[in-house]
Coordinates of C-alpha atoms in Angstrom, one line a residue:
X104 CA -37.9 29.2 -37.0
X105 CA -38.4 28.2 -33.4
X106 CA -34.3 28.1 -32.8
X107 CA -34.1 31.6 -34.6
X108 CA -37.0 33.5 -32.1
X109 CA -34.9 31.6 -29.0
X110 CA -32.1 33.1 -30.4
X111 CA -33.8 36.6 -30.9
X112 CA -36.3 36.3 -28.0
X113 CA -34.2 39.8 -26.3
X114 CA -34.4 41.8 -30.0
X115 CA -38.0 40.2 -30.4
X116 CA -39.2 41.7 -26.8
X117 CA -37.2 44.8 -27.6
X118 CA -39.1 45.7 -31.0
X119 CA -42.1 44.6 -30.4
X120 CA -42.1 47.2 -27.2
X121 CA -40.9 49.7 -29.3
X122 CA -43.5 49.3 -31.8
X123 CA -46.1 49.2 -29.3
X124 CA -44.5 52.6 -27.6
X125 CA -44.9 53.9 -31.0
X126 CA -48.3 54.0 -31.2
X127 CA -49.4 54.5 -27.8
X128 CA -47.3 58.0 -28.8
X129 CA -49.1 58.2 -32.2
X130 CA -52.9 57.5 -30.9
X131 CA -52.8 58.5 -27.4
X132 CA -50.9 61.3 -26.5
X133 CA -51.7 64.7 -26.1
X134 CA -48.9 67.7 -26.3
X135 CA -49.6 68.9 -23.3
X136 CA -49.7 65.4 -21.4
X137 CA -45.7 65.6 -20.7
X138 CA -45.3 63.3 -18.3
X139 CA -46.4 60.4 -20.3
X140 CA -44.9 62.1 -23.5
X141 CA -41.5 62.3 -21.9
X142 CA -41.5 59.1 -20.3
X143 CA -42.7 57.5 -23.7
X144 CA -39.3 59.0 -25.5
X145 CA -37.0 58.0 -22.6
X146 CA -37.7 54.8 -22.7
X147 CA -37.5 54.7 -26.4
X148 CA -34.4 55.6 -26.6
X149 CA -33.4 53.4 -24.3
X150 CA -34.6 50.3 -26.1
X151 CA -34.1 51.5 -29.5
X152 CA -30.4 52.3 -29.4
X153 CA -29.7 49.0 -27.4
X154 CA -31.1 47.4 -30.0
X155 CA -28.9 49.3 -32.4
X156 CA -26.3 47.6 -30.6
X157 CA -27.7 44.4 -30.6
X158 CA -28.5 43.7 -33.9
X159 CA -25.7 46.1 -35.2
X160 CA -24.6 43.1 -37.8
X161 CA -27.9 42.4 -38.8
X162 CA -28.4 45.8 -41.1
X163 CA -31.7 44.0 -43.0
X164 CA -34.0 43.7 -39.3
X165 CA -32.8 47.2 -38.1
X166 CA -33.8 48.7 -41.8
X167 CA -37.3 46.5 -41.3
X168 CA -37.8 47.4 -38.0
X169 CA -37.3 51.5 -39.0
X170 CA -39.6 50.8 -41.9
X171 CA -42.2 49.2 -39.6
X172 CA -41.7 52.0 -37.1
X173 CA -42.8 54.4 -39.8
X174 CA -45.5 52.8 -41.0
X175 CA -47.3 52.8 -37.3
X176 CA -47.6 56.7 -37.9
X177 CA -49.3 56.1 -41.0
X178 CA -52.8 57.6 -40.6
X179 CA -52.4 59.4 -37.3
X180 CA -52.7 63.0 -37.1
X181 CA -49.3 64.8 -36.3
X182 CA -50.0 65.3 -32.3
X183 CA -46.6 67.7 -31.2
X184 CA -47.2 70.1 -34.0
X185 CA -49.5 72.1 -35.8
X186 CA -47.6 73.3 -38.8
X187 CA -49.2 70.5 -40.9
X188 CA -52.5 72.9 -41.4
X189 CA -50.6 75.4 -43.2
X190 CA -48.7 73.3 -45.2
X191 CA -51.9 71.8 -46.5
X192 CA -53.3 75.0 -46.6
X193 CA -49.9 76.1 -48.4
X194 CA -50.8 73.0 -51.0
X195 CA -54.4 73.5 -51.8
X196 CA -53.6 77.0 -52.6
X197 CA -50.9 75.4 -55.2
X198 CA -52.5 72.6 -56.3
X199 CA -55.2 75.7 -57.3
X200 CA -52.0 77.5 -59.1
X201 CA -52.5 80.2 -56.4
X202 CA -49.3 81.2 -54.4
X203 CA -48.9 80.6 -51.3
X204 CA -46.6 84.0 -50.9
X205 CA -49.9 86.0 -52.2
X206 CA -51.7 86.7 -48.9
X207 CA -51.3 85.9 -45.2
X208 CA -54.0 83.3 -44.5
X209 CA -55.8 86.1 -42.1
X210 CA -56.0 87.9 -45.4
X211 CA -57.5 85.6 -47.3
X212 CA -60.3 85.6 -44.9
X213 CA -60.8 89.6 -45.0
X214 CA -60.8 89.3 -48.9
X215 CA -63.7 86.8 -48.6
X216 CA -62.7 84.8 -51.5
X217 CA -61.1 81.3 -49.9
X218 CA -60.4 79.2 -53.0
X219 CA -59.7 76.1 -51.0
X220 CA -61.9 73.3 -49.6
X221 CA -62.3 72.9 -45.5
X222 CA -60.7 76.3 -45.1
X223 CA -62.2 76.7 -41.5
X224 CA -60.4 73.3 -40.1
X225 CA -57.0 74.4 -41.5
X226 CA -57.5 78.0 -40.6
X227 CA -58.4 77.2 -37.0
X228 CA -56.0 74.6 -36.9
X229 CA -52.8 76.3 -37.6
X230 CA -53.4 78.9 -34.9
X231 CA -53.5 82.7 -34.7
X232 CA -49.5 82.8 -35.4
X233 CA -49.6 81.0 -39.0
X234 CA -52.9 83.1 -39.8
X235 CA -50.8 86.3 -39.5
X236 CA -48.1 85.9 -41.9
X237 CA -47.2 85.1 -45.1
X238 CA -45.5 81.4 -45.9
X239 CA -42.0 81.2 -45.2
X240 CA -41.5 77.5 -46.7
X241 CA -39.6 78.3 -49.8
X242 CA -40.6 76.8 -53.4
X243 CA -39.4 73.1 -53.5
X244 CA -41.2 72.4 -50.1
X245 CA -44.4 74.3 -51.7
X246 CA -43.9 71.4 -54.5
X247 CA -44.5 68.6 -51.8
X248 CA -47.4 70.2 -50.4
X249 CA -48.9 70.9 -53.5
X250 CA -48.8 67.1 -54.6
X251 CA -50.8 66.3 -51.5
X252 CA -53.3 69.2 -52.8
X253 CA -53.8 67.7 -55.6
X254 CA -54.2 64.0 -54.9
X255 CA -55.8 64.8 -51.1
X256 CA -57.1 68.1 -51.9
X257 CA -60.6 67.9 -50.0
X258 CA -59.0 64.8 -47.3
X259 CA -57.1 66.5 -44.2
X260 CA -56.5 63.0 -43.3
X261 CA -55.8 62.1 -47.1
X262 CA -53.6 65.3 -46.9
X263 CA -51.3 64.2 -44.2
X264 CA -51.3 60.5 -45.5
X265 CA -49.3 62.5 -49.1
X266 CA -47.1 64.1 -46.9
X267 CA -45.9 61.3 -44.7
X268 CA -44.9 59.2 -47.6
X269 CA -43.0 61.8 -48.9
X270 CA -41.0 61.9 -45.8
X271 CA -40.6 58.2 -45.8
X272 CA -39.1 58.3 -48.9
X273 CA -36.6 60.8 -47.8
X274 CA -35.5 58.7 -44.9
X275 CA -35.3 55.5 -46.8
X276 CA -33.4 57.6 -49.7
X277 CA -31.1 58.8 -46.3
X278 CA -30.8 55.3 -45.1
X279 CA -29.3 54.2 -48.7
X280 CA -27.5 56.7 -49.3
X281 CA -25.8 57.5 -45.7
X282 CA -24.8 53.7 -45.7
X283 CA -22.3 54.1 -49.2
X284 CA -20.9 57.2 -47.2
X285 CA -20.3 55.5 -44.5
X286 CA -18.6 52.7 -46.4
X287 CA -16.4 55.2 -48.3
X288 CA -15.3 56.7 -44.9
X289 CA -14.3 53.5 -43.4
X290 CA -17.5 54.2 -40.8
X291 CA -19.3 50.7 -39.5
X292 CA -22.8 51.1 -41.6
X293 CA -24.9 50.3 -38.4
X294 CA -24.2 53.6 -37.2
X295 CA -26.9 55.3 -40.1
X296 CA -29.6 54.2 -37.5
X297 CA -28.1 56.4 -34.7
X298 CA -30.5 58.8 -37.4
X299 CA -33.4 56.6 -38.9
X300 CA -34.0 54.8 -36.1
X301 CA -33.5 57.6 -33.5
X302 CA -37.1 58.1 -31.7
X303 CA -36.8 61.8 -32.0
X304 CA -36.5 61.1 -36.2
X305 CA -39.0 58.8 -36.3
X306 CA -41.3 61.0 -33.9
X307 CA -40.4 64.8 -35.6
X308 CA -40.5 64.1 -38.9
X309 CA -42.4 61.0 -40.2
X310 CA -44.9 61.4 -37.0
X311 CA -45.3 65.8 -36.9
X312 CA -45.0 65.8 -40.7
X313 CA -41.4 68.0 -40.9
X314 CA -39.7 68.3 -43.8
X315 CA -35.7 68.5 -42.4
X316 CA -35.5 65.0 -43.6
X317 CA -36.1 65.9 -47.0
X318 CA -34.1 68.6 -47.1
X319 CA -31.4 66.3 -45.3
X320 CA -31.7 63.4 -47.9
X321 CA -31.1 66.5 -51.2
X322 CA -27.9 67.9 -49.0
X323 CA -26.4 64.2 -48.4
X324 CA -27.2 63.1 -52.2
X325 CA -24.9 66.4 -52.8
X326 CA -22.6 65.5 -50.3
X327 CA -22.1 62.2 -51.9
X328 CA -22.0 63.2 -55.4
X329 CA -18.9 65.8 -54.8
X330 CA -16.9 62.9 -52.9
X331 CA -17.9 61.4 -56.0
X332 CA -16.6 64.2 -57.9
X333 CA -19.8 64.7 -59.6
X334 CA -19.8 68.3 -59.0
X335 CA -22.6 69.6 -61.3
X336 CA -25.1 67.0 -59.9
X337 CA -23.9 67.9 -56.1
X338 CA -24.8 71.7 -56.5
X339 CA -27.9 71.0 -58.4
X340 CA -29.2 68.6 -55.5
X341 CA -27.4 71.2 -52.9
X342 CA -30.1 74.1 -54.8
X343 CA -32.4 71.4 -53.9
X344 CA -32.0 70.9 -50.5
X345 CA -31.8 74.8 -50.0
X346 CA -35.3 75.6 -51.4
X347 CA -36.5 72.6 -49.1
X348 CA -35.5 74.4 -46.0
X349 CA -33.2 77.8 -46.0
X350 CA -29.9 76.3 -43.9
X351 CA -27.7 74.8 -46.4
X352 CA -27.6 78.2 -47.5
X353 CA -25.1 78.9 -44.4
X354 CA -23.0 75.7 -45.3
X355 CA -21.8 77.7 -49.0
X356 CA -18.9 78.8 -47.2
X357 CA -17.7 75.9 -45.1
X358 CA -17.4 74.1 -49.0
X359 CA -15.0 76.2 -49.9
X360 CA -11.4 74.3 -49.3
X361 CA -13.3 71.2 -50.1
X362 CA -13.9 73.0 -53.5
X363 CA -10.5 74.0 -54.2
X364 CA -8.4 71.6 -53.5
X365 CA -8.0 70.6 -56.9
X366 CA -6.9 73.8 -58.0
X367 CA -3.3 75.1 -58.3
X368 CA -1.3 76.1 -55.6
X369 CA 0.7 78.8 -56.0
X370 CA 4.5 78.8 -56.3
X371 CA 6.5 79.4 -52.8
X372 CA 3.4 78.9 -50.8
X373 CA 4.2 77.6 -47.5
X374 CA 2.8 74.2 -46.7
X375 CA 1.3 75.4 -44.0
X376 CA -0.9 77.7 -45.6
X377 CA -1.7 75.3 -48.8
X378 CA -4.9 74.8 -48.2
X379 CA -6.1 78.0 -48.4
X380 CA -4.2 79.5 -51.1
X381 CA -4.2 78.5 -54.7
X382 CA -3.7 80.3 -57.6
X383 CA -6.6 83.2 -58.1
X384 CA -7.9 82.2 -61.5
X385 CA -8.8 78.4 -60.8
X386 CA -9.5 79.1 -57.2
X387 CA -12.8 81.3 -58.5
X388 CA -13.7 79.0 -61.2
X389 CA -13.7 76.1 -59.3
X390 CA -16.0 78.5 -56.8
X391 CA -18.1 80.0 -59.0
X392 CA -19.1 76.9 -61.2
X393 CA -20.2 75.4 -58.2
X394 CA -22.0 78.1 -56.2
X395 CA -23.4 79.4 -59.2
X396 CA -25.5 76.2 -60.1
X397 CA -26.6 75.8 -56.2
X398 CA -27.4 79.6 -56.5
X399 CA -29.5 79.9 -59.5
X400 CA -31.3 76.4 -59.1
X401 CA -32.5 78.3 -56.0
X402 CA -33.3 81.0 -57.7
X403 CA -35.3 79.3 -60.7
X404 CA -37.7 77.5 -58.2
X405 CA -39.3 80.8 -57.0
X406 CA -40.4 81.5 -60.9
X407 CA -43.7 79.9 -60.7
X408 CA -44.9 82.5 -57.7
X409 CA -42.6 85.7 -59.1
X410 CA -45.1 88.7 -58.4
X411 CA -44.6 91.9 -57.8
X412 CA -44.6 91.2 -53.6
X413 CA -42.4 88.0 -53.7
X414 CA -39.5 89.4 -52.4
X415 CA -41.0 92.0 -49.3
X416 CA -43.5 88.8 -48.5
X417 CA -41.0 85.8 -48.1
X418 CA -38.1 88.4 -46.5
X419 CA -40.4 89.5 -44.0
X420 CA -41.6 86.4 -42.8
X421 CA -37.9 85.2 -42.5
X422 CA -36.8 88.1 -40.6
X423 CA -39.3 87.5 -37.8
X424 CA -38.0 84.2 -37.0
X425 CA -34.7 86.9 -35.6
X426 CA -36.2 89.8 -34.3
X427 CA -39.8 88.4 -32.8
X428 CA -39.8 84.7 -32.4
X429 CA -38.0 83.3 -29.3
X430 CA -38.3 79.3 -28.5
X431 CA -35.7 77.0 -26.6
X432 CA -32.9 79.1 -27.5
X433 CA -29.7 78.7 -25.6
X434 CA -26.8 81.4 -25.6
X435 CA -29.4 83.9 -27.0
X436 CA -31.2 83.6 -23.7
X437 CA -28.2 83.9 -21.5
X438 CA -27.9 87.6 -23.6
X439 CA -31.5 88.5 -23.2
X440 CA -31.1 87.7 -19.0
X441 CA -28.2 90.6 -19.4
X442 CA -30.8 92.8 -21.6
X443 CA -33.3 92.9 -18.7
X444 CA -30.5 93.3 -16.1
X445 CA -28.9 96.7 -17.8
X446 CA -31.8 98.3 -20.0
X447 CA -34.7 96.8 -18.2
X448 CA -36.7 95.7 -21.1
X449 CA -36.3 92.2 -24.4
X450 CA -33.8 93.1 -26.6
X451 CA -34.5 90.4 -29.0
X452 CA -34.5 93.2 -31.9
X453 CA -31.2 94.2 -31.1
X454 CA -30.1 91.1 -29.9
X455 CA -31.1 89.1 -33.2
X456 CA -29.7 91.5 -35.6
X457 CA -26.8 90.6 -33.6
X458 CA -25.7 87.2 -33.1
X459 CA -26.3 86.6 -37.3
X460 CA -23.5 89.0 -37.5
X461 CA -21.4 86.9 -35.0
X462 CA -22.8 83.5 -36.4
X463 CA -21.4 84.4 -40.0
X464 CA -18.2 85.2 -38.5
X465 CA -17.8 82.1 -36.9
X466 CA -18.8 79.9 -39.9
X467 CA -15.8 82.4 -41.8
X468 CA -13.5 81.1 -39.1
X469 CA -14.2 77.6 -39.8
X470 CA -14.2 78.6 -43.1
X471 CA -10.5 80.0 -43.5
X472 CA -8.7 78.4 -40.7
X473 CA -9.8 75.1 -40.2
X474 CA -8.5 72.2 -43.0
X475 CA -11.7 71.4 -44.4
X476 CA -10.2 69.6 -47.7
X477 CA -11.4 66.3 -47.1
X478 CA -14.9 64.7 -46.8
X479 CA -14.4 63.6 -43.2
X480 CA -13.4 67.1 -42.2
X481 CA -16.1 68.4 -44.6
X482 CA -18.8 66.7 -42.6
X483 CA -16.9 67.8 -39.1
X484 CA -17.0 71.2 -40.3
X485 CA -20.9 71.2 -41.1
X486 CA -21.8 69.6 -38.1
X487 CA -20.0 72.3 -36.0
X488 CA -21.2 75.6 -38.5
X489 CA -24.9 74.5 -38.2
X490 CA -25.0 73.9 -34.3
X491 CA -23.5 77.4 -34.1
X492 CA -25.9 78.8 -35.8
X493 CA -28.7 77.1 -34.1
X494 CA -26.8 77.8 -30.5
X495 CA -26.9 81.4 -31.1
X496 CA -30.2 81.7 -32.4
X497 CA -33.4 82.7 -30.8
X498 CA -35.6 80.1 -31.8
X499 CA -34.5 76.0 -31.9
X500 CA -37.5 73.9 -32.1
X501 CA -36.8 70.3 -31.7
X502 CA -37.2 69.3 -35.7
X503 CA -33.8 71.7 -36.2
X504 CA -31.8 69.3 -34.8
X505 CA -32.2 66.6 -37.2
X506 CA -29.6 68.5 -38.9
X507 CA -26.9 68.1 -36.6
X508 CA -27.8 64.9 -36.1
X509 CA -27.4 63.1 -39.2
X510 CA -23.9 65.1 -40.1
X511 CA -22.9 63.6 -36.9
X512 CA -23.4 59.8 -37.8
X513 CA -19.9 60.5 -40.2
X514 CA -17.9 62.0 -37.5
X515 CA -16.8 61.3 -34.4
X516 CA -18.7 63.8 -32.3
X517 CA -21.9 62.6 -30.7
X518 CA -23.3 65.7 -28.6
X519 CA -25.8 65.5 -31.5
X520 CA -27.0 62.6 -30.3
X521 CA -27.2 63.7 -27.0
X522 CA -29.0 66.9 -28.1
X523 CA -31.7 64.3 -29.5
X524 CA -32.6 62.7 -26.6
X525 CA -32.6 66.0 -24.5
X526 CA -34.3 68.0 -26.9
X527 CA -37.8 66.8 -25.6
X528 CA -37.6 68.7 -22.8
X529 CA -38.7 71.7 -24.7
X530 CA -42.1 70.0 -24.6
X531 CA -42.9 71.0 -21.1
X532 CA -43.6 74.5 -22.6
X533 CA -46.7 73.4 -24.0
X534 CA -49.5 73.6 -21.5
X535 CA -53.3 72.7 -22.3
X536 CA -54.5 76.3 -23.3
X537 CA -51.1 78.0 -23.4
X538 CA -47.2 78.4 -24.0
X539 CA -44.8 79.0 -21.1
X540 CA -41.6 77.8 -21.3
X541 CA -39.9 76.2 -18.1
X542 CA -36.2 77.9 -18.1
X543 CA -34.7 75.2 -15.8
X544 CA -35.6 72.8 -18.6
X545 CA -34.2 74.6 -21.1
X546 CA -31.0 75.5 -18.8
X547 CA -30.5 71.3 -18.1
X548 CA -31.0 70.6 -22.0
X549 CA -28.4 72.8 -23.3
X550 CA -25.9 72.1 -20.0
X551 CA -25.9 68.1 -21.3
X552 CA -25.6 69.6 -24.5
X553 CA -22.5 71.9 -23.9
X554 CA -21.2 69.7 -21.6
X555 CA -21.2 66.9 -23.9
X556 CA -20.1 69.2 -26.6
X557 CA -17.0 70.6 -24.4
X558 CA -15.8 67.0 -23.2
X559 CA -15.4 65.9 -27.0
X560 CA -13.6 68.4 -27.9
X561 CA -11.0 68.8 -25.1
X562 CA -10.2 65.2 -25.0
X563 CA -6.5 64.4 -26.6
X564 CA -7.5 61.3 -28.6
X565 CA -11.3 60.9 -30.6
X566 CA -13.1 58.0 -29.0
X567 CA -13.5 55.1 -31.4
X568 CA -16.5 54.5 -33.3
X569 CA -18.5 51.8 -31.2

């Protein structure tokens, strides 16, 4: 025992101060405090991913220490967020087979009838911008939070303590799941804890209570159930993930060499163009079977809150997030500098019916002339749709970037990882009684991020996995 802690004595040091860094950032950190939050993250990230190296053979202490890790966030009240009042006020109002798509929180209030236990903390909790409109988490997420309103239905703290072993669970199913992948692509397995043992995971999601990670671990069970060829399970789970959180929605289109490449090509096609031409009957079946499922297990989960308002509700909610919500965006910003230089006035309306339009044609691009038939070039394909998406939108809270993140641990491009450690930067918006963003932030997270991005890609040979 004695030989093994000599042995270990650098690991030892380095977890333990992680741990201990861990809940100094759980139980005594304010938002606002961003000095000591973002010196807290740097060094982090520092120790944790030299640990990663470190201990890189040992896969059984890194897995303990991420479980650990988690486990320090237990009972602490999410401290970078407030979205965790409205999802338990989203669950109560489930748990009481209410839906949460009914009335804006603000609403409730004017009708006078609040059908939910310590309305007043969760309503003045959540803020004036969550009071004001309707839920935009879509029905599978609404499941989660309704499980913690039924078993912590009159416990805020009991509440929480649901939802952060739900989140857990998703990372652990992540951690299992992302290590066979790995395997099958010939990846070293270590490199699953670039994501579950990343600070900004373990901080985000288990820590400010966001549900990316479960949505992450229902899109990698579907990506590992097509490599398997299981395709019926993979679009069920890929439904799944969808009604989690609305993204994989935009990832439909980058499946669709991947889903074809077992049908026929037709006769005198050119090599060259093989992998996007087969013949037109097998080439929509093999589409349709599997987008259909996806589709219409999506559609089922809304059935238990169909009314009348469904629709106009959720839709309008989801629109704002393009056309009146603007947070550490990136090329977005760049185009609403230009806005104020010629017309003198935001054009985030204009601007964010827009760049969608341009987004979708870059994820066709990648679509249609990119080779995209195997699941190494699958996951490569993702990784670079999403971040396109969330480079041209108007709002990128920190928590979006899990997503890039963990389809980056089975390629070779790490800007992802990069974006991860910068991403904290965002933080200095947050001031004790208000919001104001610092621009020069913003401007130094995204030129490490596009910097990073650009060097990758214009290099002649992929680094080697290390």
């Amino acid at each position: 025992m004695i030989e093994t802690i000599k042995a270990y004595k650098i690991q030892l040091i380095f977890a333990v101060t992680i741990l201990v860094m861990y809940a100094a950032f759980a139980y005594d950190l304010q938002r606002f405090d961003f000095i000591k939050l973002i010196t807290l993250y740097a060094a982090l990230c520092y120790l944790s991913f030299n640990l990663i190296k470190l201990l890189k053979p040992n896969f059984t202490a890194l897995c303990s220490l991420a479980i650990l890790a988690r486990l320090i966030f237990l009972i602490a009240l999410p401290n970078l967020s407030q979205d965790f009042y409205r999802f338990l006020w989203d669950g109560r109002l489930v748990a009481q087979g209410i839906s949460p798509y009914l009335l804006t929180p603000d609403q409730w209030v004017q009708a006078g009838q609040i059908p939910i236990s310590q309305a007043d903390q969760l309503l003045d909790g959540m803020g004036s911008l969550s009071k004001q409109h309707y839920s935009n988490y879509p029905p599978v997420n609404q499941l989660f939070f309704g499980i913690a309103g039924l078993i912590a239905g009159k416990s805020i703290l009991g509440g929480i303590l649901v939802l952060r072993l739900c989140i857990i669970a998703a990372d652990l199913g992540i951690l299992w799941l992302g290590r066979k992948l790995l395997k099958a692509l010939g990846l070293p397995q270590y490199q699953i804890f670039w994501y579950v043992l990343n600070p900004f995971i373990i901080i985000e999601l288990t820590g400010n209570l966001h549900f990316e990670g479960v949505m992450l671990f229902f899109l990698l069970a579907s990506l590992h159930l097509i490599h398997s060829g299981k395709w019926f399970l993979s679009a069920l789970f890929l439904g799944l993930s969808i009604s989690v959180k609305l993204l994989p929605l935009l990832m439909l289109s980058l499946l669709y060499q991947f889903l074809i490449k077992d049908a026929p090509v037709l006769k005198g096609t050119s090599a060259k163009y093989n992998h996007l031409i087969r013949k037109p009957f097998p080439s929509f079946w093999y589409l349709a079977r599997y987008y259909g499922i996806a589709l219409l297990v999506f559609a089922i989960s809304f059935y238990p809150f169909i009314n009348s308002d469904l629709v106009a509700h959720f839709s309008q909610t989801i629109a704002l997030w393009f056309q009146k919500f603007e947070f550490n965006a990136s090329i977005y910003y760049l185009v609403r500098w230009v806005g104020f230089q010629v017309k003198g006035y935001n054009i985030i309306e204009t601007a964010g019916k827009m760049l969608p339009i341009l987004v979708i044609a870059i994820l066709l691009v990648l679509t249609f002339f990119r080779r995209n038939n195997t699941i190494s070039r699958l996951f490569t394909v993702l990784l670079l749709g999403t971040s396109a998406y969330f480079f041209f939108s108007t709002t990128v809270h920190p928590w979006y970037v899990a997503t890039p993140l963990l389809l980056s641990v089975f390629t070779r491009l790490r800007f992802a990882i990069v974006w991860s450690f910068v991403v904290v930067l965002s933080y200095a918006a947050y001031k004790a009684d208000y919001v104001e963003e610092n621009l020069w932030l913003v401007g130094l997270e995204y030129i490490a991020v596009f910097g990073y991005l650009i060097w990758e890609l214009t290099q002649k040979q992929k680094q080697p996995n290390v």
